[in-house]
PDB file of N, CA and C in Angstrom:
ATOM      1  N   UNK A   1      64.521 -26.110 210.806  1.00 70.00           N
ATOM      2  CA  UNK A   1      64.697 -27.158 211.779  1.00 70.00           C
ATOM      3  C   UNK A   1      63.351 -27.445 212.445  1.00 70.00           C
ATOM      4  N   UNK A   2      63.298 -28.812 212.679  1.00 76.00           N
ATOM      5  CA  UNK A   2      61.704 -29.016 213.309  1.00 76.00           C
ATOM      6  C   UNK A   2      62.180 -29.189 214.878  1.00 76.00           C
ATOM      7  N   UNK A   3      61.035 -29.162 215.247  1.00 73.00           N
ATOM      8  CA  UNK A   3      60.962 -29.228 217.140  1.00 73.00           C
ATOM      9  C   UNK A   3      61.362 -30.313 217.663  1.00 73.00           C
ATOM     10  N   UNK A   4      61.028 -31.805 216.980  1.00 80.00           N
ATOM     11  CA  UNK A   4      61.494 -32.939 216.722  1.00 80.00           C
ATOM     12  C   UNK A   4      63.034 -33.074 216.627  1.00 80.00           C
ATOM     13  N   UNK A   5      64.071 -32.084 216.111  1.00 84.00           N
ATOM     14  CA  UNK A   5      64.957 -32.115 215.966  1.00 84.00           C
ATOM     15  C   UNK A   5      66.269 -31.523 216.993  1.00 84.00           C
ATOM     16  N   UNK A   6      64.936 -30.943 217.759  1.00 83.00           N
ATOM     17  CA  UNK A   6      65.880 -30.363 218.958  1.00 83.00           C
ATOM     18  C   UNK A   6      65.283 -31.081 219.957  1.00 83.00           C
ATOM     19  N   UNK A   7      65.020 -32.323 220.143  1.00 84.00           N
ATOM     20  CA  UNK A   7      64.599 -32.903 221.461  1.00 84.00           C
ATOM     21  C   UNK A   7      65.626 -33.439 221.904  1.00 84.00           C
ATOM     22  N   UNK A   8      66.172 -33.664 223.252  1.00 90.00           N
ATOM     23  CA  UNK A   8      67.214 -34.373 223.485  1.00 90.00           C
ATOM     24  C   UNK A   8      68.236 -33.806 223.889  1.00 90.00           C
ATOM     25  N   UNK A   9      68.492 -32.606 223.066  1.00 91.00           N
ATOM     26  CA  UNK A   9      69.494 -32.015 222.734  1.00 91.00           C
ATOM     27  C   UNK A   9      70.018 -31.453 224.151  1.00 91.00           C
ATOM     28  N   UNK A  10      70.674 -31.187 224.879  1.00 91.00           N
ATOM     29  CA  UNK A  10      71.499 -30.493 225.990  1.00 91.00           C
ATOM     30  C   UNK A  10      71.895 -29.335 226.194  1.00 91.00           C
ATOM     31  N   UNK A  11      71.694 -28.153 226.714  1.00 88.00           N
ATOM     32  CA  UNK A  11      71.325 -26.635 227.014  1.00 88.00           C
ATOM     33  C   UNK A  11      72.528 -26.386 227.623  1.00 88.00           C
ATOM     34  N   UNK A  12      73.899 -25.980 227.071  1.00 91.00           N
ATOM     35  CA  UNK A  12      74.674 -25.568 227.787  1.00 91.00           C
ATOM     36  C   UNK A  12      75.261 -24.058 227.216  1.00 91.00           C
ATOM     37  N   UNK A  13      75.262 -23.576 228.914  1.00 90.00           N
ATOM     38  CA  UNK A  13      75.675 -21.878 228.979  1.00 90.00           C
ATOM     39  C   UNK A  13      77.399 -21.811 228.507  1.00 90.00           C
ATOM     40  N   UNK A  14      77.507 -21.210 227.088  1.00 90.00           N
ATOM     41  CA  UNK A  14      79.011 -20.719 227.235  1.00 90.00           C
ATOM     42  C   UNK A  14      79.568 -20.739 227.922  1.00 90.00           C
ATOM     43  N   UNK A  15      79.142 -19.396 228.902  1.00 88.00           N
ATOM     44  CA  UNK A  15      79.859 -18.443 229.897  1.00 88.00           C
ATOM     45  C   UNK A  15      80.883 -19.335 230.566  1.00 88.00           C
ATOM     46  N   UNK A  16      79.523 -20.525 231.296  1.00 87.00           N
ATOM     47  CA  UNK A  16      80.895 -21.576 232.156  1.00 87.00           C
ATOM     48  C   UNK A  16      80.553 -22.801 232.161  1.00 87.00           C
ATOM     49  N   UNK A  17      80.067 -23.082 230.960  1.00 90.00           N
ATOM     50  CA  UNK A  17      80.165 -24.582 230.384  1.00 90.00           C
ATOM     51  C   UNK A  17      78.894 -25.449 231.392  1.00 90.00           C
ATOM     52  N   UNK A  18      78.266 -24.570 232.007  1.00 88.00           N
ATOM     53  CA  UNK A  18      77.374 -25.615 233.104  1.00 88.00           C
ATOM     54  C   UNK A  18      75.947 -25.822 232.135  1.00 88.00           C
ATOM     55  N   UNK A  19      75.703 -27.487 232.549  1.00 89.00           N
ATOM     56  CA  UNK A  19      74.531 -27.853 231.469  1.00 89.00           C
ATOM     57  C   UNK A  19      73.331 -27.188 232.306  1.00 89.00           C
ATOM     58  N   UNK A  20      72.020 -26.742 231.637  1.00 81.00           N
ATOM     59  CA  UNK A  20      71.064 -25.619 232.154  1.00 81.00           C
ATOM     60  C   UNK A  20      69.909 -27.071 232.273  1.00 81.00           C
ATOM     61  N   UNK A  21      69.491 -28.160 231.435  1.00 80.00           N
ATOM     62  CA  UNK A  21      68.773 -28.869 231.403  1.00 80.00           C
ATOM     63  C   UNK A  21      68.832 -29.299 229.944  1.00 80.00           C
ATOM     64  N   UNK A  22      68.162 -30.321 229.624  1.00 83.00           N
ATOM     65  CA  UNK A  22      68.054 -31.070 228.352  1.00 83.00           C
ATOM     66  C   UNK A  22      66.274 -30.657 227.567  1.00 83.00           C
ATOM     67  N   UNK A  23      66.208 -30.862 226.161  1.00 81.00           N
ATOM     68  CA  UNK A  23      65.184 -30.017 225.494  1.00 81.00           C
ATOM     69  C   UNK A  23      63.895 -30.754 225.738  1.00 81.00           C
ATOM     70  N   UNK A  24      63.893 -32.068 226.534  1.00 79.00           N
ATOM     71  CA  UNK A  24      62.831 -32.840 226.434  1.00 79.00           C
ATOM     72  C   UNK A  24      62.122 -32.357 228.072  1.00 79.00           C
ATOM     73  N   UNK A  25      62.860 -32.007 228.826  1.00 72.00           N
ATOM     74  CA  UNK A  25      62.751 -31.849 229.837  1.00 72.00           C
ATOM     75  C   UNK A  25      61.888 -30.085 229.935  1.00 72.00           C
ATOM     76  N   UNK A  26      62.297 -28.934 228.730  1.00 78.00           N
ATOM     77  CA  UNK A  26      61.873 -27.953 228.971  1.00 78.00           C
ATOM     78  C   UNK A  26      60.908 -27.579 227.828  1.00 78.00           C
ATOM     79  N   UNK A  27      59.870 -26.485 228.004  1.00 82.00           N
ATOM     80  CA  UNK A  27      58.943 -26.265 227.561  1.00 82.00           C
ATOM     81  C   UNK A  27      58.981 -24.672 226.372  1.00 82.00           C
ATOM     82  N   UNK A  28      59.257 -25.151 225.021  1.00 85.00           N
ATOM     83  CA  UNK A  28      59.473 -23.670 224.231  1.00 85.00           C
ATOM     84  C   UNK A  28      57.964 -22.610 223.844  1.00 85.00           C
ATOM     85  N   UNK A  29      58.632 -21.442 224.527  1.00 90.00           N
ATOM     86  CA  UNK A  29      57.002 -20.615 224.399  1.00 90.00           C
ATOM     87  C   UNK A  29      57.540 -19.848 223.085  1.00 90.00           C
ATOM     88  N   UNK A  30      56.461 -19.919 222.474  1.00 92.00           N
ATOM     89  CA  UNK A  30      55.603 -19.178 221.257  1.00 92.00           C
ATOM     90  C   UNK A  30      55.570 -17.721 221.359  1.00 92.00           C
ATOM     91  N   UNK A  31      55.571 -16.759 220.415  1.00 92.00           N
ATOM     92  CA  UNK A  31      55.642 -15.569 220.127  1.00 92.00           C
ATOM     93  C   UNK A  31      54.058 -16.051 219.515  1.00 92.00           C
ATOM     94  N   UNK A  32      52.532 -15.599 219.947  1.00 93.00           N
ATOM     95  CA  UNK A  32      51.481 -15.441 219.171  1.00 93.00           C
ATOM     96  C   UNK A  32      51.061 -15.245 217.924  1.00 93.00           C
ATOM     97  N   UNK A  33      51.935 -13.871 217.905  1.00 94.00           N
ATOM     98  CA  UNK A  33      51.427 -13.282 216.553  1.00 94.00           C
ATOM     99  C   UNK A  33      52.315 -13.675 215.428  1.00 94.00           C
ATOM    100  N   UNK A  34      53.700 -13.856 215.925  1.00 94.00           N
ATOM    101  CA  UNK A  34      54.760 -14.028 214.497  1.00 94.00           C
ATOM    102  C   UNK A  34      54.984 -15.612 214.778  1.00 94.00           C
ATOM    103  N   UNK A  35      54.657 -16.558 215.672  1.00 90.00           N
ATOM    104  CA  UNK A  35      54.407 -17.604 215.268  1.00 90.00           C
ATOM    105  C   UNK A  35      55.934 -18.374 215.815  1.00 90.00           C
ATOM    106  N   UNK A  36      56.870 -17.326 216.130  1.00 91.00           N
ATOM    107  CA  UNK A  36      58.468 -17.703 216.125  1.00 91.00           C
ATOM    108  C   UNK A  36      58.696 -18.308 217.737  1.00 91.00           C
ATOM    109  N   UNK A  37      59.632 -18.652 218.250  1.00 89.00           N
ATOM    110  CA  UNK A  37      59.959 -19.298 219.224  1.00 89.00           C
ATOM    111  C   UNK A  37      60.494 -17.846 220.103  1.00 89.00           C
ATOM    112  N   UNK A  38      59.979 -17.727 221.426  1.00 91.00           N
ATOM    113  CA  UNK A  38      60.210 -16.091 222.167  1.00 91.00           C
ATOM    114  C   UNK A  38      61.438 -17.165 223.277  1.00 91.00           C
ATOM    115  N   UNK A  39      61.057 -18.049 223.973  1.00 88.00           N
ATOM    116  CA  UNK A  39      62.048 -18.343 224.919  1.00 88.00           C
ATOM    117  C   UNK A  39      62.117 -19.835 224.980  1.00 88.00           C
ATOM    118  N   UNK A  40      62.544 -20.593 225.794  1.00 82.00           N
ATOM    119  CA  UNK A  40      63.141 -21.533 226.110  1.00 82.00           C
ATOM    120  C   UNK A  40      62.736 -21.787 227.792  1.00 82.00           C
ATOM    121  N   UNK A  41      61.694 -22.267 228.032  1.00 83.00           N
ATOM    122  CA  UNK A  41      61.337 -22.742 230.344  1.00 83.00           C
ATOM    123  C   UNK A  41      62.059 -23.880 230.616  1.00 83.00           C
ATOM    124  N   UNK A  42      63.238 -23.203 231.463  1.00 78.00           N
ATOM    125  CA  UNK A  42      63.133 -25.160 232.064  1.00 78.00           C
ATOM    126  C   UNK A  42      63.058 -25.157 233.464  1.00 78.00           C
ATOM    127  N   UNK A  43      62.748 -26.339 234.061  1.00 76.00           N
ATOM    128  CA  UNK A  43      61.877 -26.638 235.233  1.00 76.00           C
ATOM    129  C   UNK A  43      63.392 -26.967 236.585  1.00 76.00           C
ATOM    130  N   UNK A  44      63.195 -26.414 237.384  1.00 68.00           N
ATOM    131  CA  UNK A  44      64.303 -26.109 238.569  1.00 68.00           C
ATOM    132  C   UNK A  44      63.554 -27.569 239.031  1.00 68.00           C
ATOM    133  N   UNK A  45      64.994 -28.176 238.861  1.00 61.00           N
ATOM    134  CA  UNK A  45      65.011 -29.752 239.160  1.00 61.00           C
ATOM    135  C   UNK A  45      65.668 -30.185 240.425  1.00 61.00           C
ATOM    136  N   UNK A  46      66.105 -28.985 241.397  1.00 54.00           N
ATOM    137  CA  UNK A  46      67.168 -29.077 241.850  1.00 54.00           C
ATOM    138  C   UNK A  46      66.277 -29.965 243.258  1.00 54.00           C
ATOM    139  N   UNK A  47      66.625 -30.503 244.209  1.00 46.00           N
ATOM    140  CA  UNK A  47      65.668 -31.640 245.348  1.00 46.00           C
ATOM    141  C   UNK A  47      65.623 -30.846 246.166  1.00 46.00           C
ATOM    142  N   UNK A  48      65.766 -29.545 246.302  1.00 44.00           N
ATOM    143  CA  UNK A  48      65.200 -28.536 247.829  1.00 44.00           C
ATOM    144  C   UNK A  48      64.135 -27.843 247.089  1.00 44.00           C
ATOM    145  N   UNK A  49      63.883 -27.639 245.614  1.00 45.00           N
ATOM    146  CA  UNK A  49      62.545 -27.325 245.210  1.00 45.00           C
ATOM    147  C   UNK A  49      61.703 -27.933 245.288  1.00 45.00           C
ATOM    148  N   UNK A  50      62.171 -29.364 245.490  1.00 45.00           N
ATOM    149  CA  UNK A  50      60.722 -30.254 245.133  1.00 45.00           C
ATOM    150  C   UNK A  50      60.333 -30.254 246.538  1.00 45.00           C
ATOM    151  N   UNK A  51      60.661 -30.146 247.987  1.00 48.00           N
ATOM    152  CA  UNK A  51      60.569 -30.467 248.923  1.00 48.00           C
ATOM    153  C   UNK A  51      59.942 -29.026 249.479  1.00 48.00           C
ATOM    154  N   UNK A  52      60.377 -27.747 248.976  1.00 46.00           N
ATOM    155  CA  UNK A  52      59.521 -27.224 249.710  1.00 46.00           C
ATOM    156  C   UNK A  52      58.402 -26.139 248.771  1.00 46.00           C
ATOM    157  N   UNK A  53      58.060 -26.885 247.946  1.00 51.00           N
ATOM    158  CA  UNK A  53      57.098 -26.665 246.777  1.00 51.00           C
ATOM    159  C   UNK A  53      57.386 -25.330 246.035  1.00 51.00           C
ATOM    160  N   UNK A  54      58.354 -25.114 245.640  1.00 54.00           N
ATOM    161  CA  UNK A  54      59.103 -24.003 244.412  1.00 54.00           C
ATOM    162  C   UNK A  54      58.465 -24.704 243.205  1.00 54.00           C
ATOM    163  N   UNK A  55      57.992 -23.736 242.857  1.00 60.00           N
ATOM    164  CA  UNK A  55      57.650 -23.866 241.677  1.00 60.00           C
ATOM    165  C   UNK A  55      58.544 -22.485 240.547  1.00 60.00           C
ATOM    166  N   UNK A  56      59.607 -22.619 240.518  1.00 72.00           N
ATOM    167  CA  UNK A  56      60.488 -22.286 239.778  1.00 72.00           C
ATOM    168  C   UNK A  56      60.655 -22.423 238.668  1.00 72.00           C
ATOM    169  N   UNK A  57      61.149 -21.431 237.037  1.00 76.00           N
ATOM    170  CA  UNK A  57      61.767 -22.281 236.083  1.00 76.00           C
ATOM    171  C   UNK A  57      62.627 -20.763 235.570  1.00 76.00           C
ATOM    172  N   UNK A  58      63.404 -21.938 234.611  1.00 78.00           N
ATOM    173  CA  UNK A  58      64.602 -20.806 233.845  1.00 78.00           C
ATOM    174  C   UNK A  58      63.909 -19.970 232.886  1.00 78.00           C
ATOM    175  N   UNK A  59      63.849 -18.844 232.561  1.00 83.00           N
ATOM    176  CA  UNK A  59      63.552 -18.594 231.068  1.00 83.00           C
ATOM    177  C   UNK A  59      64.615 -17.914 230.253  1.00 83.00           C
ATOM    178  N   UNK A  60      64.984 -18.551 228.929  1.00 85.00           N
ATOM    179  CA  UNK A  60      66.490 -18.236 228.175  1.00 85.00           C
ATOM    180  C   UNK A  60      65.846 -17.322 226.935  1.00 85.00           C
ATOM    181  N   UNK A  61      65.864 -16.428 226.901  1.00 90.00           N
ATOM    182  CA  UNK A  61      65.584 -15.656 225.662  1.00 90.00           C
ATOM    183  C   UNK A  61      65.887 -16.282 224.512  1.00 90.00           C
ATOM    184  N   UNK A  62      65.633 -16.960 223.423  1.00 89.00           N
ATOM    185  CA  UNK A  62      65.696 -17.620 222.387  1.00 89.00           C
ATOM    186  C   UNK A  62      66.994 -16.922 221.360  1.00 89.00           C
ATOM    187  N   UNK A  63      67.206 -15.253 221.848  1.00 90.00           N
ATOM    188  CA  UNK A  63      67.762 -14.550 221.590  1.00 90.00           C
ATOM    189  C   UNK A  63      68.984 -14.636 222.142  1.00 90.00           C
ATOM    190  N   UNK A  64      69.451 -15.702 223.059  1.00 91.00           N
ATOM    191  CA  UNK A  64      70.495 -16.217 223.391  1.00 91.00           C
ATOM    192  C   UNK A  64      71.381 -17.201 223.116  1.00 91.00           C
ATOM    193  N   UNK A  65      70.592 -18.155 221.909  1.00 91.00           N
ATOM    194  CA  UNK A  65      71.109 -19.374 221.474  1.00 91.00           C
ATOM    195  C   UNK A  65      72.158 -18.755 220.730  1.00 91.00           C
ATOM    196  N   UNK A  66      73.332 -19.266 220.781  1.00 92.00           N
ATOM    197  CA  UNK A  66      74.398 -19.180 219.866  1.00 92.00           C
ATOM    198  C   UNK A  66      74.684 -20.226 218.574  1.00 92.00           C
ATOM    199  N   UNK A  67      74.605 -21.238 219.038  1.00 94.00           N
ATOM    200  CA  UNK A  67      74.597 -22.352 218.045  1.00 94.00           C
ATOM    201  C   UNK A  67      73.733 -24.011 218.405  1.00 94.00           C
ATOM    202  N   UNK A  68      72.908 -24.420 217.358  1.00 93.00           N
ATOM    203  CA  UNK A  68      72.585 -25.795 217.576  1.00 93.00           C
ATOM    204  C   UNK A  68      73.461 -27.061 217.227  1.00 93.00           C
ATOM    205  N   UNK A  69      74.139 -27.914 218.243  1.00 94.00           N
ATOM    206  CA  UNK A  69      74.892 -28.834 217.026  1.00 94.00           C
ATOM    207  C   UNK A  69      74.060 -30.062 217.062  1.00 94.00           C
ATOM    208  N   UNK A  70      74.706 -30.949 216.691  1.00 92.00           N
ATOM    209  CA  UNK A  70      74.059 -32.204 216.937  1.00 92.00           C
ATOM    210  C   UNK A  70      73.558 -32.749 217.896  1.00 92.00           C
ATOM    211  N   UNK A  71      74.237 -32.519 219.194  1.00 93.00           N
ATOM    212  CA  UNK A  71      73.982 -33.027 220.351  1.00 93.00           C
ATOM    213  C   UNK A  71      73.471 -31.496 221.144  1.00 93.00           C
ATOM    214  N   UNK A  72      74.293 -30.672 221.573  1.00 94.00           N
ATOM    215  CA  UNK A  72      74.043 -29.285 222.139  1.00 94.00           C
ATOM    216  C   UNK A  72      73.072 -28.310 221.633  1.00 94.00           C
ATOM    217  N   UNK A  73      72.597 -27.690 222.170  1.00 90.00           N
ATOM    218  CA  UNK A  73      72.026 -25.781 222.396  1.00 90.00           C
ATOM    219  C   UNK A  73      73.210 -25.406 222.703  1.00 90.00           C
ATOM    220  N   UNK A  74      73.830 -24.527 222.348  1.00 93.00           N
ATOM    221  CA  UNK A  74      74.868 -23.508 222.881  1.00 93.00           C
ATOM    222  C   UNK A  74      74.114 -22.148 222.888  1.00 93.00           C
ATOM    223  N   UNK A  75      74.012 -21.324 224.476  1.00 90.00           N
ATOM    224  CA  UNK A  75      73.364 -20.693 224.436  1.00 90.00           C
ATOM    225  C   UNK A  75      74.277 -19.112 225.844  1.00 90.00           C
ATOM    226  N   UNK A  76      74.343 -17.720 225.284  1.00 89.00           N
ATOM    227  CA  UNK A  76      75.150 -16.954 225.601  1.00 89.00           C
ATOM    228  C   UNK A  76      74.456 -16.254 226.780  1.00 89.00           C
ATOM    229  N   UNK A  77      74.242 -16.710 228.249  1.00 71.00           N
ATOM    230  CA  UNK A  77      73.327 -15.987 228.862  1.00 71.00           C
ATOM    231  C   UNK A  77      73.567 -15.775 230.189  1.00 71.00           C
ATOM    232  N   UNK A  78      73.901 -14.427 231.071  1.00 62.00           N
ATOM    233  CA  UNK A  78      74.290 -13.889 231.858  1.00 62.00           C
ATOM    234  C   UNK A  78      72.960 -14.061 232.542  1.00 62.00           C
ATOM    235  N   UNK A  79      71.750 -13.284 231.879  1.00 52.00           N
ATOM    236  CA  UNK A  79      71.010 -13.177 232.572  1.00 52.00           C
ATOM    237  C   UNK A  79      69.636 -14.004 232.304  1.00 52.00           C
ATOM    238  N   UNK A  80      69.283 -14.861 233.792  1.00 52.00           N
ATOM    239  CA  UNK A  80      67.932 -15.838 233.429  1.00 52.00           C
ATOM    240  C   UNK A  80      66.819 -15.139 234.314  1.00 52.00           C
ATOM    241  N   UNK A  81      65.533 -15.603 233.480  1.00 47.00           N
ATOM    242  CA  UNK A  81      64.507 -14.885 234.462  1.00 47.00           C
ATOM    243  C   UNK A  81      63.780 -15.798 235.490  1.00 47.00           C
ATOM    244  N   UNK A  82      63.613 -15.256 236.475  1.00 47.00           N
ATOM    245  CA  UNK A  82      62.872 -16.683 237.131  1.00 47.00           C
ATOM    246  C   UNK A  82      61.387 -16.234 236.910  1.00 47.00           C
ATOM    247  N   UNK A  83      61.142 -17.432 236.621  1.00 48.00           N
ATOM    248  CA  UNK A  83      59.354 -17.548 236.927  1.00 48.00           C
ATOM    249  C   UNK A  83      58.853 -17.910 238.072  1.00 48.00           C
ATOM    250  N   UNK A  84      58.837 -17.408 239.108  1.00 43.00           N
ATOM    251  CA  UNK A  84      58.151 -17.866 240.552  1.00 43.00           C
ATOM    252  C   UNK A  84      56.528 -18.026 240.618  1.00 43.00           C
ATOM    253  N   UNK A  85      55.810 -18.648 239.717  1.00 43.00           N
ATOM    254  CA  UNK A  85      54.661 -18.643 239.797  1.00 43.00           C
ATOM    255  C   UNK A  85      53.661 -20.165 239.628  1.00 43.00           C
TER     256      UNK A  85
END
């Protein structure tokens, strides 16, 4: 699958069906050495971040995707990391 092919696409958590963000909107980090996809950033969109300068984002272990469909990421994840930096 190309990167191209997951743009667009819509990030929703199993657990309870809530959408996490869309693929155009978040940023996929790189594994260096093996070249493979390590996680999934997306950017805390929520309007009390932007106001008091959070610089926040999700990170989804790539190791969480359950399935790609046409439209969706289906992705199995209890636990997100924040990036506060």
């Amino acid at each position: 699958m190309r990167l191209s092919e997951l743009r667009g696409k819509e990030i929703v958590d199993i657990n309870d069906g809530i959408k996490i963000g869309v693929l155009d909107e978040c940023e996929l980090v790189f594994d260096d050495t093996s070249g493979s996809i390590h996680s999934i950033l997306i950017p805390n969109r929520n309007a009390l971040s932007h106001f008091i300068g959070s610089n926040r984002a999700i990170s989804i272990p790539w190791e969480s995707v359950q399935k790609i469909s046409n439209e969706l990421i289906i992705i199995n994840s209890y636990k997100y990391k924040d990036n506060s930096e």
